[in-house]
């Protein structure tokens, strides 16, 4: 725990223990609200009063905090964090990928969703990821230039700044810390040192990538080395000078197109020039009197979090207890229905009609609830997508920001795999995504996360592949109460769901929620995945109900800020090294 949190907790304890002085004095000077730290808590969040940034990498959190302290709002800080993570957390932070941002503006009580998901080049055909026998080709969909979508991050961050920044900082001001970090280099420790060896084979395929991430002796950089990114610094400087056209036009665009072509892709200068971020209405739901706001299609995250919460609202989970067999059982059953619907109905809303209202309606959830037996698991093959008209590792990254005025940003962005395609754009210094594997290459063909899909998520020119990224904001009485999100591929939806249940239903603080064992069911495969930490008794009870329980490596990396009575409580998931929940 950080020093500031320790002193705040001590202050709270001392305040509780202080003798009650004259009541007149107490009335004249109402005490400041004190942080609510339960004596039962086994994990404590960071505390602050004025503003907080929680991200997966501490230097980037510090960049955001500096902007908040200098008078920036949550959006200014988020934009600066977004660019900084592209330098300090290159496996997921990016300018060569895409993502989603939710912005809540306290003044106008308005929440907007910025969709900066990558788009497929105009040359993308329905069967682009199939081999000569018509079967899904992981090589094409995950490891070639065909997998690269036109990056959206620069357009998205620039849109957020232009529309919702405080006006006190130029885009160049917010990019400046990232440029300095790229130019001066960052020490390889924590996340970089842990993640680079795992990606060595993917990265080592490309000379432009080796130049940056490898030592002269041919091995990836290790603990204590310095990651220098001078070409990335120049690209960031071009964006600072020219705005998004410093990325989407001119030399950077030409280098991007050449890099994609060198890896067998077919992206054109027009594809890049025509990229647009899109502002959308968040998807909305209610759970236990709170308003849940999350990402609409082309992410599936918000729709299915709300769908599952609607189903679960009919069960007394708080009474049953967090992670009891009964609670996990009904969660898993609700997850199966949601992921079956995802495979059938979800896709880019600009190309397919997505029944968002039906999927998120409490009446539809009631139908699903009727089909859930408390005694036994329904085999996934008996669950079909409904009629609502009427995996591996954590390579995406999320950050949450709240400022002193109660504005909030919840942002998840990604390159898809760790370090994306692994290909750095020669001369421009940034890594490219392999996001187009999130399309359904063919009916019945599972992608890297085991996800199935249909026509609604088929590859096509200009389309955005379906995502699971779920940046989420919860409002209580119209004010921000929670800001959260996580990486985790197909599991993001259930990770964020469990964080919401932990804090709303089970009364946990963000740190307690972050350390709780997580579970996941995605309909196909028909298995209930769990982390270590569930008791053997609980697992036996779940198996007794018919669940195929698989204990597997960790799930997700949640980055949460909770806001209660003037205090901010932050927690960066402990499943990864190097995160930072920093406030002032
Ligand atoms: O958009 C999606 O759903 C995936 N491309 C996200 C990938 C991801 O979270 C990888 N990290 N675990």
Coordinates of C-alpha atoms and ligand atoms in Angstrom, one line a residue:
X1 CA 0.0 0.0 0.0
X2 CA 1.2 3.5 -0.8
X3 CA 2.2 6.0 1.9
X4 CA -0.6 8.3 1.1
X5 CA -3.2 5.5 1.6
X6 CA -1.6 4.5 4.8
X7 CA -1.8 8.0 6.2
X8 CA -5.3 8.4 5.1
X9 CA -6.4 5.1 6.7
X10 CA -4.5 6.1 9.9
X11 CA -6.2 9.5 9.8
X12 CA -9.5 7.7 9.6
X13 CA -8.7 5.4 12.4
X14 CA -7.5 8.3 14.6
X15 CA -10.6 10.2 13.8
X16 CA -12.8 7.3 14.8
X17 CA -11.0 6.9 18.1
X18 CA -11.0 10.6 19.0
X19 CA -13.1 11.5 22.0
X20 CA -16.3 13.3 21.2
X21 CA -15.8 16.9 22.0
X22 CA -18.4 19.6 22.7
X23 CA -21.4 19.2 20.5
X24 CA -21.5 22.9 19.7
X25 CA -18.1 22.7 18.3
X26 CA -19.0 19.6 16.3
X27 CA -22.0 21.5 14.8
X28 CA -20.1 24.6 13.9
X29 CA -17.5 22.5 12.1
X30 CA -19.0 19.5 10.4
X31 CA -16.2 16.9 10.1
X32 CA -14.9 16.2 6.6
X33 CA -16.3 12.9 5.3
X34 CA -13.8 10.1 6.1
X35 CA -12.9 7.2 3.8
X36 CA -15.0 4.2 4.3
X37 CA -12.6 1.4 5.1
X38 CA -14.2 -1.7 6.6
X39 CA -12.4 -3.3 9.4
X40 CA -13.1 -6.6 7.6
X41 CA -11.2 -5.7 4.4
X42 CA -8.1 -7.9 3.7
X43 CA -7.1 -5.7 0.8
X44 CA -7.1 -1.9 0.7
X45 CA -7.5 0.4 -2.2
X46 CA -5.4 3.6 -2.8
X47 CA -7.2 6.7 -1.5
X48 CA -7.5 10.2 -2.8
X49 CA -9.8 13.2 -2.7
X50 CA -9.2 15.2 -5.9
X51 CA -8.5 12.9 -8.7
X52 CA -7.2 9.5 -9.6
X53 CA -5.7 7.5 -12.5
X54 CA -5.6 3.7 -12.4
X55 CA -3.7 2.0 -15.2
X56 CA -1.7 -1.2 -15.8
X57 CA 1.6 0.8 -15.8
X58 CA 2.8 3.2 -13.2
X59 CA 4.7 5.7 -15.3
X60 CA 1.6 6.2 -17.5
X61 CA -0.6 6.7 -14.4
X62 CA 1.9 9.3 -13.2
X63 CA 1.6 11.1 -16.6
X64 CA -2.2 11.3 -16.2
X65 CA -1.9 12.4 -12.5
X66 CA 0.4 15.2 -13.5
X67 CA -2.2 16.5 -16.0
X68 CA -4.9 16.3 -13.4
X69 CA -2.8 18.3 -10.9
X70 CA -2.0 20.9 -13.6
X71 CA -5.7 21.6 -14.0
X72 CA -6.6 19.1 -16.7
X73 CA -9.9 17.2 -16.7
X74 CA -10.4 13.5 -16.8
X75 CA -10.4 13.5 -20.6
X76 CA -7.1 15.4 -20.9
X77 CA -5.5 13.0 -18.4
X78 CA -6.9 10.0 -20.3
X79 CA -5.6 11.2 -23.6
X80 CA -2.1 11.7 -22.1
X81 CA -2.3 8.2 -20.5
X82 CA -3.4 6.7 -23.8
X83 CA -0.3 8.1 -25.6
X84 CA 2.0 7.3 -22.7
X85 CA 1.0 3.6 -22.6
X86 CA 1.8 3.3 -26.3
X87 CA 5.4 3.8 -25.2
X88 CA 5.6 2.2 -21.7
X89 CA 3.3 -0.8 -22.2
X90 CA 3.8 -1.6 -25.9
X91 CA 2.2 -5.0 -25.7
X92 CA -1.2 -3.4 -25.4
X93 CA -0.9 0.4 -25.2
X94 CA -0.8 1.6 -28.7
X95 CA -1.2 3.9 -31.6
X96 CA -1.3 1.0 -34.1
X97 CA -4.5 -0.5 -32.6
X98 CA -7.9 0.6 -31.5
X99 CA -10.4 0.6 -28.7
X100 CA -13.3 2.2 -26.9
X101 CA -13.7 5.1 -24.5
X102 CA -16.6 6.0 -22.3
X103 CA -16.7 9.7 -21.1
X104 CA -18.9 10.9 -18.4
X105 CA -19.3 14.7 -18.0
X106 CA -20.5 15.7 -14.6
X107 CA -21.6 19.2 -15.6
X108 CA -24.1 18.1 -18.3
X109 CA -24.7 14.7 -16.7
X110 CA -24.0 13.2 -20.2
X111 CA -22.1 10.0 -21.0
X112 CA -20.8 9.4 -24.5
X113 CA -19.1 6.4 -26.1
X114 CA -16.2 6.9 -28.5
X115 CA -15.7 4.0 -30.8
X116 CA -12.2 3.9 -32.3
X117 CA -12.2 0.2 -33.2
X118 CA -10.0 -0.7 -36.2
X119 CA -11.7 -1.1 -39.6
X120 CA -11.1 -3.7 -42.2
X121 CA -9.5 -2.4 -45.4
X122 CA -11.8 -2.0 -48.5
X123 CA -10.2 -5.1 -50.0
X124 CA -11.4 -7.4 -47.2
X125 CA -13.6 -10.2 -48.5
X126 CA -15.9 -12.6 -46.7
X127 CA -13.5 -15.5 -47.1
X128 CA -10.2 -13.6 -46.5
X129 CA -9.2 -15.8 -43.6
X130 CA -9.9 -19.2 -45.2
X131 CA -7.3 -21.5 -46.7
X132 CA -7.6 -23.3 -50.1
X133 CA -9.9 -25.9 -48.5
X134 CA -12.3 -23.3 -47.1
X135 CA -11.1 -23.8 -43.5
X136 CA -10.1 -21.1 -41.0
X137 CA -6.4 -20.2 -41.4
X138 CA -4.9 -19.0 -38.1
X139 CA -1.8 -18.0 -40.1
X140 CA -3.8 -15.5 -42.2
X141 CA -6.1 -14.3 -39.4
X142 CA -3.6 -13.9 -36.7
X143 CA -0.1 -13.8 -38.1
X144 CA -0.2 -12.0 -41.5
X145 CA -0.7 -8.5 -42.8
X146 CA -4.3 -9.5 -43.6
X147 CA -5.1 -9.4 -39.9
X148 CA -4.2 -5.7 -39.6
X149 CA -7.1 -3.4 -39.2
X150 CA -6.8 0.4 -39.9
X151 CA -5.7 1.7 -36.5
X152 CA -8.2 3.9 -34.7
X153 CA -6.4 5.0 -31.5
X154 CA -5.0 8.3 -32.8
X155 CA -8.4 9.4 -34.2
X156 CA -10.2 8.3 -31.0
X157 CA -7.9 10.1 -28.6
X158 CA -7.9 13.2 -30.8
X159 CA -11.7 13.2 -30.9
X160 CA -11.9 12.8 -27.1
X161 CA -9.5 15.7 -26.6
X162 CA -11.2 18.0 -29.2
X163 CA -14.8 17.4 -28.0
X164 CA -14.4 16.8 -24.3
X165 CA -11.0 18.1 -23.1
X166 CA -10.9 21.0 -20.8
X167 CA -9.5 23.3 -23.5
X168 CA -6.5 24.1 -21.2
X169 CA -4.2 21.7 -23.0
X170 CA -3.4 21.3 -26.7
X171 CA -3.1 17.8 -28.1
X172 CA 0.6 18.5 -28.4
X173 CA 0.8 19.2 -24.6
X174 CA -0.8 15.8 -23.9
X175 CA 1.5 13.9 -26.3
X176 CA 4.6 15.6 -25.0
X177 CA 5.2 13.2 -22.0
X178 CA 4.9 10.2 -24.4
X179 CA 7.4 11.7 -26.8
X180 CA 9.9 12.3 -24.0
X181 CA 9.5 8.7 -22.7
X182 CA 10.0 7.3 -26.3
X183 CA 13.0 9.5 -26.9
X184 CA 14.7 9.1 -23.5
X185 CA 13.8 5.4 -23.2
X186 CA 12.1 3.4 -20.4
X187 CA 13.8 1.0 -18.1
X188 CA 12.8 -2.6 -18.8
X189 CA 11.4 -4.1 -15.6
X190 CA 8.0 -5.4 -14.4
X191 CA 5.6 -5.8 -17.3
X192 CA 8.1 -5.5 -20.2
X193 CA 10.5 -8.0 -18.6
X194 CA 7.7 -10.4 -18.0
X195 CA 6.0 -10.1 -21.4
X196 CA 8.8 -9.8 -23.9
X197 CA 10.1 -13.4 -23.6
X198 CA 6.6 -14.8 -24.2
X199 CA 6.4 -12.8 -27.4
X200 CA 10.0 -13.4 -28.6
X201 CA 9.0 -15.6 -31.6
X202 CA 6.2 -13.3 -32.9
X203 CA 8.4 -10.3 -32.5
X204 CA 11.6 -11.8 -33.9
X205 CA 10.0 -12.4 -37.3
X206 CA 10.4 -8.7 -38.3
X207 CA 13.7 -6.8 -38.7
X208 CA 12.0 -3.5 -37.8
X209 CA 10.8 -5.0 -34.6
X210 CA 14.1 -6.6 -33.7
X211 CA 15.8 -3.2 -34.0
X212 CA 13.7 -2.0 -31.1
X213 CA 12.9 -4.9 -28.8
X214 CA 16.0 -7.1 -29.2
X215 CA 19.6 -6.8 -28.0
X216 CA 22.6 -7.0 -30.3
X217 CA 23.1 -10.6 -29.0
X218 CA 19.8 -11.6 -30.6
X219 CA 17.7 -12.0 -27.4
X220 CA 14.8 -9.8 -26.4
X221 CA 15.5 -6.9 -24.0
X222 CA 15.7 -8.0 -20.3
X223 CA 15.4 -6.5 -16.9
X224 CA 17.7 -3.5 -16.5
X225 CA 18.0 -2.8 -20.3
X226 CA 16.5 0.4 -21.7
X227 CA 13.8 0.4 -24.3
X228 CA 14.6 3.3 -26.7
X229 CA 12.0 4.2 -29.3
X230 CA 13.3 7.2 -31.3
X231 CA 11.2 6.5 -34.4
X232 CA 8.0 6.2 -32.3
X233 CA 9.0 9.6 -30.8
X234 CA 9.2 11.1 -34.3
X235 CA 5.8 9.7 -35.2
X236 CA 4.3 11.0 -32.0
X237 CA 5.9 14.4 -32.7
X238 CA 4.3 14.4 -36.2
X239 CA 0.9 13.8 -34.5
X240 CA 1.6 16.6 -32.0
X241 CA 2.5 19.0 -34.8
X242 CA -0.2 18.1 -37.4
X243 CA -3.0 16.4 -35.4
X244 CA -4.4 13.1 -36.7
X245 CA -3.3 13.9 -40.2
X246 CA 0.3 13.4 -38.9
X247 CA -0.7 9.7 -38.7
X248 CA -3.4 9.2 -41.3
X249 CA -1.7 11.0 -44.1
X250 CA 1.8 11.7 -45.4
X251 CA 4.9 9.7 -44.5
X252 CA 3.4 7.8 -41.5
X253 CA 0.5 6.6 -43.6
X254 CA 2.9 5.5 -46.4
X255 CA 5.1 3.6 -44.0
X256 CA 2.0 1.9 -42.4
X257 CA 0.7 0.8 -45.8
X258 CA 4.2 -0.5 -46.8
X259 CA 4.6 -2.4 -43.6
X260 CA 1.2 -4.1 -44.0
X261 CA 2.0 -5.0 -47.6
X262 CA 5.4 -6.5 -46.5
X263 CA 3.4 -8.9 -44.3
X264 CA 1.0 -9.9 -47.0
X265 CA -1.8 -7.5 -46.3
X266 CA -3.7 -5.2 -48.7
X267 CA -4.3 -1.9 -46.9
X268 CA -4.3 1.3 -49.1
X269 CA -3.6 4.9 -48.4
X270 CA -7.3 5.6 -48.9
X271 CA -8.2 3.0 -46.2
X272 CA -6.0 4.9 -43.8
X273 CA -7.0 8.4 -44.9
X274 CA -10.7 7.5 -44.6
X275 CA -10.6 6.2 -41.0
X276 CA -13.0 7.9 -38.7
X277 CA -13.7 7.5 -34.9
X278 CA -17.4 7.4 -34.2
X279 CA -19.3 8.8 -31.2
X280 CA -22.1 6.5 -30.1
X281 CA -24.8 6.3 -27.4
X282 CA -23.6 4.1 -24.5
X283 CA -25.7 1.0 -23.8
X284 CA -27.6 1.4 -20.6
X285 CA -29.1 -0.8 -18.0
X286 CA -30.1 -0.8 -14.3
X287 CA -28.9 -3.1 -11.5
X288 CA -30.0 -2.7 -7.9
X289 CA -31.0 0.9 -8.4
X290 CA -27.8 1.9 -10.1
X291 CA -27.4 3.0 -13.8
X292 CA -24.9 0.9 -15.7
X293 CA -23.4 2.5 -18.8
X294 CA -21.1 0.5 -21.0
X295 CA -19.8 0.1 -24.6
X296 CA -22.4 -0.5 -27.4
X297 CA -21.7 -2.5 -30.6
X298 CA -19.2 -3.0 -32.3
X299 CA -18.3 -4.1 -28.8
X300 CA -20.5 -6.9 -27.4
X301 CA -19.3 -6.1 -23.9
X302 CA -21.9 -3.6 -22.7
X303 CA -24.9 -5.5 -24.2
X304 CA -23.9 -8.8 -22.5
X305 CA -22.9 -7.3 -19.1
X306 CA -26.3 -5.7 -18.9
X307 CA -28.1 -8.9 -20.2
X308 CA -26.3 -11.0 -17.5
X309 CA -26.9 -8.5 -14.7
X310 CA -30.6 -8.4 -15.7
X311 CA -30.8 -12.2 -15.4
X312 CA -28.9 -12.2 -12.1
X313 CA -31.0 -9.4 -10.5
X314 CA -33.7 -12.0 -9.9
X315 CA -31.4 -14.1 -7.6
X316 CA -30.4 -13.3 -4.0
X317 CA -26.7 -13.4 -4.7
X318 CA -25.7 -11.3 -1.7
X319 CA -27.4 -13.8 0.6
X320 CA -25.9 -16.8 -1.2
X321 CA -22.4 -15.2 -0.9
X322 CA -19.7 -14.2 -3.4
X323 CA -18.2 -17.2 -5.1
X324 CA -20.4 -19.7 -3.4
X325 CA -21.3 -22.7 -5.6
X326 CA -24.9 -21.4 -6.0
X327 CA -23.8 -18.0 -7.0
X328 CA -21.2 -19.2 -9.5
X329 CA -23.7 -21.7 -10.9
X330 CA -26.4 -19.1 -11.8
X331 CA -23.7 -16.8 -13.1
X332 CA -22.3 -19.5 -15.4
X333 CA -25.8 -20.4 -16.7
X334 CA -26.5 -16.7 -17.5
X335 CA -23.1 -16.4 -19.2
X336 CA -23.8 -19.3 -21.4
X337 CA -27.0 -17.8 -22.7
X338 CA -25.3 -14.4 -23.3
X339 CA -22.4 -15.9 -25.2
X340 CA -24.8 -18.0 -27.4
X341 CA -26.6 -14.8 -28.3
X342 CA -23.3 -13.0 -28.9
X343 CA -22.4 -15.6 -31.5
X344 CA -25.6 -15.2 -33.4
X345 CA -26.7 -11.6 -33.1
X346 CA -23.7 -9.3 -32.5
X347 CA -21.6 -7.5 -35.1
X348 CA -20.8 -4.0 -36.5
X349 CA -24.0 -2.0 -36.1
X350 CA -23.2 -0.1 -39.3
X351 CA -23.5 -3.3 -41.3
X352 CA -25.8 -5.6 -39.3
X353 CA -29.0 -5.0 -37.2
X354 CA -28.0 -5.8 -33.7
X355 CA -31.1 -6.2 -31.4
X356 CA -29.6 -4.2 -28.5
X357 CA -32.9 -3.3 -26.9
X358 CA -34.1 -6.9 -26.9
X359 CA -30.9 -8.3 -25.5
X360 CA -30.8 -5.8 -22.7
X361 CA -34.5 -5.9 -21.8
X362 CA -35.5 -7.2 -18.4
X363 CA -38.3 -9.1 -20.0
X364 CA -35.9 -11.1 -22.2
X365 CA -33.8 -11.7 -19.1
X366 CA -36.8 -13.1 -17.3
X367 CA -37.2 -15.6 -20.1
X368 CA -33.7 -16.7 -19.7
X369 CA -34.0 -16.9 -15.9
X370 CA -37.0 -19.3 -16.3
X371 CA -34.7 -21.7 -18.1
X372 CA -32.1 -21.8 -15.4
X373 CA -32.3 -24.7 -13.0
X374 CA -30.8 -24.1 -9.6
X375 CA -30.0 -27.8 -9.4
X376 CA -28.2 -28.6 -12.6
X377 CA -26.2 -27.1 -15.4
X378 CA -27.8 -27.0 -18.8
X379 CA -25.4 -28.6 -21.3
X380 CA -24.3 -25.8 -23.7
X381 CA -25.5 -27.7 -26.7
X382 CA -29.1 -27.5 -25.4
X383 CA -28.7 -23.7 -25.3
X384 CA -29.4 -22.0 -28.6
X385 CA -29.2 -18.3 -29.3
X386 CA -32.5 -16.7 -28.3
X387 CA -34.9 -14.5 -30.2
X388 CA -34.4 -11.1 -28.7
X389 CA -36.1 -9.2 -31.5
X390 CA -38.8 -8.4 -29.7
X391 CA -8.4 -16.7 -24.7
X392 CA -5.3 -16.3 -23.6
X393 CA -3.4 -13.9 -21.4
X394 CA -4.1 -10.3 -20.9
X395 CA -2.8 -8.2 -23.8
X396 CA -5.4 -5.5 -23.9
X397 CA -5.2 -2.8 -21.4
X398 CA -7.7 -0.6 -19.5
X399 CA -7.4 2.6 -17.6
X400 CA -9.8 4.6 -15.5
X401 CA -9.7 8.3 -14.6
X402 CA -11.8 10.5 -12.3
X403 CA -11.2 14.2 -11.8
X404 CA -12.0 16.6 -9.0
X405 CA -15.3 17.6 -10.7
X406 CA -16.6 14.1 -11.0
X407 CA -15.9 13.7 -14.7
X408 CA -14.8 10.2 -15.6
X409 CA -13.1 8.3 -18.4
X410 CA -13.2 4.5 -18.8
X411 CA -11.0 3.4 -21.7
X412 CA -10.0 -0.1 -23.0
X413 CA -7.7 -0.4 -26.1
X414 CA -5.7 -3.1 -27.7
X415 CA -3.5 -4.5 -30.4
X416 CA -5.4 -7.8 -29.9
X417 CA -2.5 -10.3 -29.2
X418 CA 0.4 -9.3 -26.9
X419 CA 2.4 -6.9 -29.1
X420 CA -0.3 -7.4 -31.8
X421 CA 1.0 -8.9 -35.0
X422 CA 4.5 -8.3 -33.6
X423 CA 5.3 -6.1 -36.6
X424 CA 6.7 -2.6 -36.1
X425 CA 6.2 -0.2 -38.9
X426 CA 9.6 0.5 -40.4
X427 CA 10.6 4.1 -39.9
X428 CA 7.5 4.9 -37.8
X429 CA 8.3 2.8 -34.8
X430 CA 4.8 1.6 -33.8
X431 CA 3.5 -1.9 -33.5
X432 CA 0.6 -3.1 -35.7
X433 CA -2.6 -4.9 -34.5
X434 CA -3.9 -8.3 -35.6
X435 CA -7.5 -7.3 -34.6
X436 CA -9.3 -8.7 -37.7
X437 CA -9.1 -12.2 -36.1
X438 CA -12.0 -10.9 -34.1
X439 CA -14.2 -11.4 -37.2
X440 CA -16.0 -14.8 -37.5
X441 CA -13.9 -16.2 -40.4
X442 CA -16.5 -18.8 -41.2
X443 CA -19.6 -20.3 -39.4
X444 CA -18.4 -22.7 -36.8
X445 CA -14.7 -21.5 -37.0
X446 CA -13.5 -20.4 -33.6
X447 CA -11.0 -17.5 -33.4
X448 CA -8.0 -17.2 -31.1
X449 CA -10.3 -16.8 -28.1
X450 CA -12.5 -19.7 -29.1
X451 CA -15.3 -17.4 -30.1
X452 CA -17.9 -18.4 -32.7
X453 CA -19.9 -16.0 -34.8
X454 CA -22.2 -15.8 -37.8
X455 CA -23.1 -13.5 -40.6
X456 CA -23.4 -10.4 -38.4
X457 CA -19.7 -10.6 -37.7
X458 CA -18.4 -11.8 -41.0
X459 CA -15.4 -10.0 -42.5
X460 CA -16.2 -7.3 -45.0
X461 CA -14.8 -4.1 -46.4
X462 CA -14.8 -1.2 -44.0
X463 CA -16.3 -3.3 -41.2
X464 CA -15.3 -3.3 -37.6
X465 CA -14.8 -6.7 -36.0
X466 CA -16.9 -7.5 -33.0
X467 CA -15.1 -6.9 -29.7
X468 CA -15.6 -7.9 -26.0
X469 CA -13.9 -4.8 -24.6
X470 CA -16.2 -3.3 -22.0
X471 CA -15.2 0.0 -20.5
X472 CA -17.9 0.7 -18.0
X473 CA -19.2 3.5 -15.7
X474 CA -21.8 3.1 -13.0
X475 CA -23.9 6.1 -11.8
X476 CA -25.6 6.4 -8.5
X477 CA -28.2 9.2 -8.2
X478 CA -26.7 10.6 -11.5
X479 CA -23.1 10.7 -10.2
X480 CA -20.2 8.6 -11.0
X481 CA -19.9 5.7 -8.5
X482 CA -17.6 3.3 -10.4
X483 CA -15.3 3.3 -13.3
X484 CA -13.9 0.0 -14.4
X485 CA -12.7 -2.3 -17.2
X486 CA -10.2 -5.0 -18.0
X487 CA -8.3 -6.9 -20.7
X488 CA -9.0 -10.6 -21.2
X489 CA -10.2 -11.3 -24.7
X490 CA -13.5 -13.1 -24.7
X491 CA -13.4 -13.1 -20.9
X492 CA -13.6 -9.3 -20.5
X493 CA -17.4 -9.4 -20.3
X494 CA -17.4 -11.8 -17.4
X495 CA -14.5 -10.1 -15.6
X496 CA -16.2 -6.7 -15.6
X497 CA -19.5 -8.4 -14.7
X498 CA -17.9 -9.9 -11.6
X499 CA -16.3 -6.6 -10.6
X500 CA -19.7 -4.9 -10.7
X501 CA -21.3 -7.7 -8.7
X502 CA -18.4 -7.7 -6.1
X503 CA -18.8 -4.0 -5.5
X504 CA -22.6 -3.5 -5.9
X505 CA -24.0 -6.8 -4.7
X506 CA -21.3 -8.0 -2.3
X507 CA -20.2 -4.7 -0.8
X508 CA -16.5 -5.1 -1.6
X509 CA -13.9 -2.4 -2.2
X510 CA -12.1 -2.4 -5.5
X511 CA -8.9 -4.0 -4.0
X512 CA -11.0 -6.8 -2.5
X513 CA -12.8 -7.3 -5.7
X514 CA -9.5 -7.3 -7.7
X515 CA -8.0 -10.2 -5.6
X516 CA -11.1 -12.4 -5.7
X517 CA -10.9 -15.6 -7.8
X518 CA -12.8 -15.2 -11.1
X519 CA -14.8 -17.6 -13.1
X520 CA -15.8 -17.6 -16.8
X521 CA -18.2 -19.5 -19.1
X522 CA -18.5 -18.6 -22.7
X523 CA -21.0 -21.3 -23.9
X524 CA -18.5 -22.8 -26.3
X525 CA -16.4 -24.6 -25.1
X526 CA -18.9 -26.0 -22.5
X527 CA -16.6 -25.6 -19.5
X528 CA -16.6 -23.5 -16.4
X529 CA -13.2 -21.9 -16.2
X530 CA -12.0 -20.7 -12.7
X531 CA -8.8 -19.3 -11.2
X532 CA -7.1 -20.9 -8.3
X533 CA -8.7 -19.9 -5.0
X534 CA -12.1 -21.5 -5.1
X535 CA -12.4 -24.1 -2.3
X536 CA -12.3 -27.8 -3.3
X537 CA -15.8 -28.0 -1.7
X538 CA -17.2 -25.3 -4.0
X539 CA -15.7 -27.0 -7.0
X540 CA -17.2 -30.4 -6.0
X541 CA -20.6 -28.8 -5.6
X542 CA -20.4 -27.2 -9.0
X543 CA -19.3 -30.5 -10.6
X544 CA -22.3 -32.1 -8.8
X545 CA -24.5 -29.7 -10.7
X546 CA -23.0 -30.9 -14.0
X547 CA -20.4 -28.2 -14.6
X548 CA -17.1 -29.2 -16.2
X549 CA -14.8 -27.1 -14.0
X550 CA -11.3 -26.3 -15.3
X551 CA -8.9 -24.5 -13.0
X552 CA -6.7 -22.4 -15.3
X553 CA -4.2 -19.5 -15.2
X554 CA -5.3 -16.0 -14.1
X555 CA -8.1 -14.1 -15.8
X556 CA -8.0 -10.4 -16.5
X557 CA -6.4 -7.2 -15.1
X558 CA -9.1 -4.9 -13.7
X559 CA -8.4 -1.2 -13.2
X560 CA -11.1 0.3 -11.0
X561 CA -12.0 3.6 -9.3
X562 CA -14.8 3.7 -6.9
X563 CA -16.3 7.1 -5.7
X564 CA -18.1 7.4 -2.5
X565 CA -18.9 10.5 -0.4
X566 CA -16.0 12.6 -1.7
X567 CA -13.4 9.9 -1.7
X568 CA -11.8 8.0 -4.5
X569 CA -10.8 4.4 -4.0
X570 CA -8.5 2.9 -6.6
X571 CA -7.1 -0.5 -7.3
X572 CA -4.9 -1.8 -10.1
X573 CA -5.1 -5.6 -10.4
X574 CA -2.3 -7.5 -8.7
X575 CA -2.3 -10.2 -11.4
X576 CA 0.2 -8.1 -13.3
X577 CA 3.3 -6.3 -12.1
X578 CA 3.8 -2.6 -12.4
X579 CA 0.2 -1.2 -12.3
X580 CA -0.5 2.2 -10.6
X581 CA -3.5 3.6 -8.8
X582 CA -2.3 7.1 -8.2
X583 CA -4.3 10.0 -6.8
X584 CA -4.0 13.4 -5.1
Ligands
LIG1 O1 -11.6 -6.7 -28.9 C1 -11.5 -7.8 -28.4 O2 -12.5 -8.4 -27.8 C2 -10.2 -8.5 -28.3 N1 -9.4 -8.2 -29.5 C3 -9.5 -8.1 -27.1 C4 -8.2 -8.8 -27.0 C5 -7.7 -8.9 -25.6 O3 -8.4 -8.5 -24.6 C6 -6.4 -9.6 -25.4 N2 -6.1 -9.7 -24.0 N3 -6.4 -10.5 -23.3

